[in-house]
Amino acid sequence: MALFHFAAPARLPGFHVCVGSGGERLAPEWYQQQGIELILSTEIVKADLAAKSLSSANGETIEYQTLIIATGSAVIKLTDFGVEGADSKNIFYLREIDDAERLYEAIKAKNNGKAVIVGGGYIGLELSAILRLNNIDVTMVYPEPWCMPRLFTSEIAAFYEEYYAKNKGVTIIKGTVAAGFTANSNGEVKEVKLKDGRVLEADIVVVGVGAKPLTNLFKGKVEEDKGGIKTDAFFKTSVDDVYAVGDVATFPMKMYGDVRRVEHVDHARKSAEQAVKAIKAKENGETIEEYDYLPYFYSRAFDLSWQFYGDNVGEAVVFGDRDPKSAKPKFGTYWIKDGKVFGVFLEGGTPEENKAIAKAAKVQPPAENQDQLAQEGVSFATKL
């Protein structure tokens, strides 16, 4: 088995838990011990799926029997849109381990400096926390009416925005975007120009405005759907012996009866496991169960920690203590659709409570009385 990658393998679920941690989780030696040929710093530039061959940038041809496409996503950069000054030094994106290491060095060099975070999603919230913990003044800028709008309700977001602003000193500017940057004589960013006319001082800028699946190598060669490579419940594509996993796969979401593409480390691992099981089953003339994924997201920042399971559709029922001034705030939300629980969010949960909300999202228990549900809170899930 051969594995091709642009750089050393690494994972970045949270900057604070990876950078400076003393080494990779899976070092190159691990692959060798498992009988895996790991080929680093090698870009595949052509894929001939009919001939079952790949061509690298240095002219090598690699033949395969089974191909797993695990190309992941590429970060969206402001230079892609021609934003003035977006190529200045000390403007950072987080996708590869090298990105995190460069940012880590900048944080040490710019102690007590000013940072602007462009984007109000995972990267924005988690990096704001890291920068504040390292004595950097932080301003977050995002166009949406509240942070994490794809997942958070306005009530959930209000807690985190107030916690960040009042408890941790993060300045939050909503409803506008970065329109340009100016640099000093060394080419380092010094100002962020906002679309609404404001200008912010900055020694460091971190941009987190999304990612796009890396499917270009296979355009026109496999079926696509919703921006990704279409697969079945075993992550097989429209081409025999070709599978796609992780960010690039658009797969059947069995429990919701639709197809989706999920960008998350949990799905990346589980989809890869499912694909390998399917490949082995095919070799042995066996069958396996269809992929039945429960959406899962989580985050840790400052003293906060939340988990979400399921689907955030339907009516939101809020419960618990959402006061940012509380010593240990603990609250959550149930999403109710067709009289059943479809999704659950919990801040400050214990391991047992987090398992309980996962179960609630999976079994979708009836919840007709929303007032009672709000009163019971997380105990509704723990009693299942």
XYZ file of C-alpha atoms in Angstrom:
384
model
C 0.000 0.000 0.000
C 1.327 3.447 -0.872
C 0.303 6.806 0.561
C 1.038 10.078 -1.201
C 1.010 13.419 0.559
C 2.462 16.878 0.025
C 3.998 17.010 3.500
C 4.267 14.980 6.667
C 0.904 13.682 7.889
C -0.659 15.608 10.754
C -3.999 16.660 12.156
C -5.112 20.084 13.302
C -8.434 19.751 15.120
C -7.367 22.468 17.536
C -4.265 24.622 17.242
C -3.735 24.580 20.999
C -3.578 20.803 21.273
C -1.182 20.171 18.388
C 1.438 22.888 18.076
C 4.434 22.486 20.335
C 3.185 19.121 21.546
C 6.481 17.388 20.914
C 5.923 15.461 17.701
C 3.442 14.041 15.252
C 0.735 11.623 16.291
C 1.703 9.314 13.416
C 5.378 9.697 12.567
C 6.790 8.300 9.301
C 8.190 5.335 11.248
C 4.659 4.280 12.194
C 3.692 3.835 8.542
C 6.777 1.719 7.902
C 5.962 -0.468 10.891
C 2.470 -1.060 9.480
C 3.802 -2.089 6.072
C 2.679 1.150 4.418
C 4.918 2.839 1.873
C 4.754 6.553 2.680
C 5.858 8.859 -0.131
C 6.161 12.470 1.018
C 6.553 15.742 -0.899
C 5.066 14.136 -4.001
C 2.221 15.739 -5.928
C -0.059 13.649 -8.116
C -0.900 15.739 -11.183
C -2.816 13.262 -13.350
C -5.155 10.363 -12.680
C -6.060 7.876 -15.415
C -8.850 5.884 -13.799
C -9.410 3.699 -16.847
C -5.759 2.628 -16.892
C -5.587 2.590 -13.074
C -2.507 4.771 -13.010
C -1.377 8.020 -11.387
C 1.285 10.426 -12.606
C 3.380 12.558 -10.271
C 4.856 16.004 -10.857
C 8.343 14.496 -11.113
C 7.302 12.150 -13.927
C 6.736 8.936 -12.019
C 3.848 6.618 -12.905
C 2.178 4.667 -10.126
C -0.211 1.844 -10.916
C -2.903 0.754 -8.486
C -5.542 -1.916 -8.002
C -7.715 0.123 -5.638
C -7.636 3.894 -5.259
C -8.846 5.839 -2.210
C -9.239 9.560 -2.828
C -8.487 11.353 0.438
C -7.325 14.712 -0.879
C -9.165 16.737 1.748
C -9.816 20.437 1.368
C -7.824 23.532 0.486
C -8.182 26.664 2.537
C -9.962 29.589 0.879
C -7.559 32.545 0.709
C -8.327 36.228 0.336
C -5.760 36.365 -2.463
C -8.187 34.172 -4.446
C -10.515 37.187 -4.574
C -7.856 39.792 -5.298
C -8.133 41.490 -1.910
C -5.603 44.327 -1.774
C -2.535 43.510 0.324
C -3.734 39.989 1.126
C -0.259 38.650 0.292
C 1.391 40.642 3.100
C 3.541 38.832 5.634
C 1.972 37.684 8.923
C -1.407 36.953 7.336
C -2.038 33.357 8.329
C -4.320 30.514 7.308
C -4.571 27.198 9.136
C -4.637 23.999 7.111
C -1.229 22.327 7.277
C 1.026 21.773 10.278
C 3.513 24.250 8.781
C 0.813 26.936 8.899
C 0.370 26.387 12.615
C 4.102 26.403 13.290
C 4.554 29.715 11.454
C 1.690 31.236 13.413
C 3.151 29.887 16.648
C 6.446 31.640 15.905
C 4.640 34.882 15.084
C 2.706 34.742 18.361
C 5.984 34.454 20.276
C 7.553 37.292 18.284
C 4.566 39.645 18.607
C 3.929 39.272 22.338
C 1.541 42.004 23.563
C 0.776 42.845 19.937
C -2.520 43.188 18.081
C -4.283 40.515 16.044
C -7.291 40.628 13.753
C -9.254 37.439 13.139
C -11.170 37.421 9.851
C -14.083 35.003 10.177
C -16.452 33.939 12.935
C -16.326 30.158 12.647
C -14.236 27.445 14.307
C -10.911 29.001 13.353
C -12.010 32.439 14.502
C -13.298 31.351 17.898
C -10.531 28.898 18.753
C -7.694 31.117 17.527
C -9.087 34.138 19.350
C -8.820 32.134 22.554
C -5.256 31.031 21.817
C -4.134 34.551 20.992
C -5.700 36.032 24.132
C -4.050 33.351 26.253
C -0.746 34.489 24.725
C -1.230 38.167 25.622
C -2.283 39.268 22.145
C -5.016 41.892 21.755
C -7.722 40.379 19.525
C -10.420 41.777 17.247
C -12.762 39.397 15.424
C -14.427 40.526 12.183
C -17.196 38.645 10.390
C -20.125 39.575 8.125
C -22.805 37.387 9.697
C -25.179 38.616 12.432
C -23.636 36.122 14.886
C -20.753 33.669 15.142
C -20.918 30.064 13.903
C -24.204 30.695 12.055
C -24.283 27.295 10.343
C -24.578 25.598 13.737
C -25.343 28.145 16.450
C -28.715 29.743 17.029
C -28.658 33.434 17.925
C -29.176 32.461 21.597
C -26.195 30.104 21.631
C -24.010 32.610 19.804
C -24.960 35.426 22.183
C -23.432 33.515 25.100
C -20.075 32.985 23.369
C -19.904 36.506 21.981
C -20.566 38.002 25.422
C -18.142 35.585 27.096
C -15.390 36.467 24.631
C -16.061 40.204 24.746
C -16.751 40.814 28.439
C -14.850 37.985 30.107
C -11.826 37.743 27.825
C -11.496 41.178 26.234
C -12.027 40.169 22.606
C -13.411 42.953 20.412
C -16.108 41.698 18.034
C -17.098 43.551 14.864
C -20.029 42.072 12.946
C -21.663 42.908 9.648
C -18.557 43.768 7.643
C -15.536 42.140 5.986
C -11.851 42.775 5.382
C -11.562 44.808 2.186
C -7.789 45.275 2.142
C -4.515 45.313 4.055
C -1.552 47.664 4.290
C 1.995 46.574 5.079
C 5.084 48.203 6.571
C 8.442 48.572 4.824
C 9.281 44.945 5.663
C 6.145 43.714 3.945
C 4.486 42.793 7.242
C 0.821 43.542 7.686
C 0.153 46.608 9.841
C -3.477 47.519 9.113
C -6.732 45.838 8.125
C -9.135 47.970 6.105
C -12.773 47.021 6.618
C -15.515 47.421 4.053
C -17.405 49.783 6.370
C -14.443 52.186 6.359
C -12.859 51.341 9.684
C -9.132 50.628 9.862
C -7.694 48.231 12.468
C -4.090 47.980 13.590
C -2.674 44.468 13.267
C 0.628 42.700 13.860
C -0.987 39.347 13.058
C -3.997 38.479 10.906
C -5.605 35.040 10.929
C -8.108 34.288 8.167
C -10.689 31.551 8.599
C -13.312 31.927 5.880
C -13.778 28.322 4.851
C -12.317 25.599 2.672
C -13.071 23.904 -0.632
C -12.751 20.172 -1.396
C -9.806 19.207 -3.577
C -11.559 17.437 -6.436
C -9.927 19.067 -9.488
C -7.746 16.048 -10.245
C -10.868 13.956 -10.811
C -13.132 16.454 -12.592
C -15.104 14.728 -15.332
C -13.795 11.324 -14.281
C -16.168 10.534 -11.400
C -19.686 11.685 -10.602
C -19.939 14.722 -8.322
C -22.667 16.084 -6.089
C -22.913 19.061 -3.727
C -19.336 20.092 -4.396
C -17.838 16.695 -3.629
C -17.270 13.297 -5.190
C -20.465 11.242 -5.096
C -20.181 7.921 -3.273
C -22.427 5.155 -2.022
C -22.750 4.054 1.614
C -19.423 2.223 1.297
C -17.622 5.279 -0.162
C -17.306 3.697 -3.576
C -17.465 6.253 -6.376
C -19.073 5.887 -9.798
C -15.860 4.218 -11.008
C -15.038 0.632 -10.041
C -12.254 0.244 -7.463
C -12.178 3.983 -6.743
C -13.270 5.235 -3.327
C -13.464 8.722 -1.810
C -13.406 9.578 1.900
C -13.358 12.568 4.218
C -13.966 16.132 3.068
C -14.226 15.254 -0.628
C -16.955 12.605 -0.315
C -20.651 13.362 -0.785
C -22.314 10.332 0.771
C -25.769 9.076 1.787
C -26.748 10.304 5.251
C -28.810 7.240 6.103
C -30.597 8.529 9.195
C -31.814 11.682 7.418
C -32.510 10.225 3.977
C -30.361 12.672 2.035
C -26.778 13.086 0.810
C -24.208 15.371 2.405
C -20.573 16.335 2.484
C -19.066 16.649 5.978
C -15.834 18.447 6.863
C -14.774 17.042 10.218
C -12.022 14.832 11.597
C -14.553 12.405 13.115
C -16.171 11.703 9.749
C -12.779 11.612 8.017
C -11.643 8.777 10.243
C -14.911 6.861 10.209
C -15.390 7.161 6.441
C -11.851 5.877 5.878
C -12.549 2.930 8.168
C -15.779 2.179 6.301
C -14.055 2.303 2.913
C -11.299 -0.071 4.021
C -13.859 -2.477 5.488
C -15.779 -2.362 2.203
C -12.647 -3.058 0.174
C -11.715 -6.024 2.367
C -15.294 -7.327 2.275
C -15.287 -7.201 -1.521
C -12.013 -9.128 -1.637
C -13.455 -11.789 0.670
C -16.859 -11.968 -1.001
C -18.560 -10.611 2.122
C -20.936 -7.735 2.867
C -20.898 -5.044 5.540
C -23.520 -2.669 6.896
C -24.120 0.681 5.226
C -22.480 3.767 6.707
C -24.823 5.315 9.257
C -23.133 8.492 10.446
C -24.316 10.679 13.305
C -23.053 14.238 12.696
C -20.725 15.334 15.495
C -18.956 18.615 16.159
C -17.098 19.905 19.183
C -14.859 22.719 20.346
C -12.729 23.690 23.319
C -11.693 27.276 24.018
C -10.700 29.053 27.226
C -12.531 27.130 29.981
C -15.407 26.261 27.670
C -16.163 22.966 25.967
C -19.179 22.038 23.866
C -20.407 19.109 21.826
C -23.147 18.819 19.226
C -24.767 15.717 17.756
C -27.385 15.258 15.076
C -29.064 17.801 12.835
C -29.855 21.408 13.771
C -33.234 21.519 12.035
C -36.669 22.315 13.418
C -37.516 24.386 16.472
C -34.762 25.120 18.993
C -35.516 24.547 22.692
C -32.951 26.218 24.964
C -32.196 25.094 28.516
C -29.730 25.725 31.328
C -27.525 28.560 32.577
C -26.401 30.843 29.740
C -24.936 33.562 31.969
C -21.329 34.220 30.832
C -20.549 35.473 34.345
C -21.332 32.094 35.910
C -18.369 30.214 37.351
C -19.277 27.137 35.290
C -21.942 27.952 32.710
C -23.863 24.918 31.552
C -26.589 25.046 28.943
C -27.807 23.445 25.774
C -30.333 23.257 22.984
C -32.577 20.546 21.576
C -33.751 20.804 17.976
C -37.251 19.378 17.572
C -38.707 18.356 14.208
C -41.935 16.405 13.672
C -42.239 16.027 17.445
C -38.855 14.283 17.775
C -35.358 15.271 18.882
C -33.139 15.716 15.836
C -30.123 17.465 17.323
C -28.599 18.324 20.700
C -25.992 20.910 21.727
C -24.427 20.974 25.196
C -21.917 23.363 26.744
C -20.106 22.228 29.889
C -21.319 18.645 29.843
C -19.724 15.738 31.672
C -18.504 12.730 29.644
C -21.638 10.850 30.686
C -23.904 13.728 29.646
C -22.159 14.050 26.294
C -22.747 10.352 25.652
C -26.386 10.850 26.600
C -26.956 13.690 24.127
C -25.330 11.594 21.396
C -27.789 8.813 22.170
C -30.701 11.264 22.109
C -29.706 12.539 18.674
C -29.305 8.977 17.419
C -32.573 7.459 18.682
C -34.639 10.636 18.109
C -37.037 10.248 21.074
C -40.433 11.990 21.011
C -40.522 15.424 22.647
C -44.000 16.875 22.266
C -43.971 19.111 25.368
C -41.269 21.684 24.705
C -41.821 23.562 27.983
C -41.199 20.370 29.918
C -38.171 19.627 27.747
C -36.704 23.040 28.588
C -37.269 22.398 32.297
C -35.720 18.937 32.234
C -32.708 20.075 30.239
C -29.915 17.553 29.902
C -31.662 15.144 32.286
C -34.114 14.381 29.463
C -31.197 12.822 27.582
C -29.572 11.118 30.556
C -32.818 9.278 31.375
C -33.041 7.634 27.943
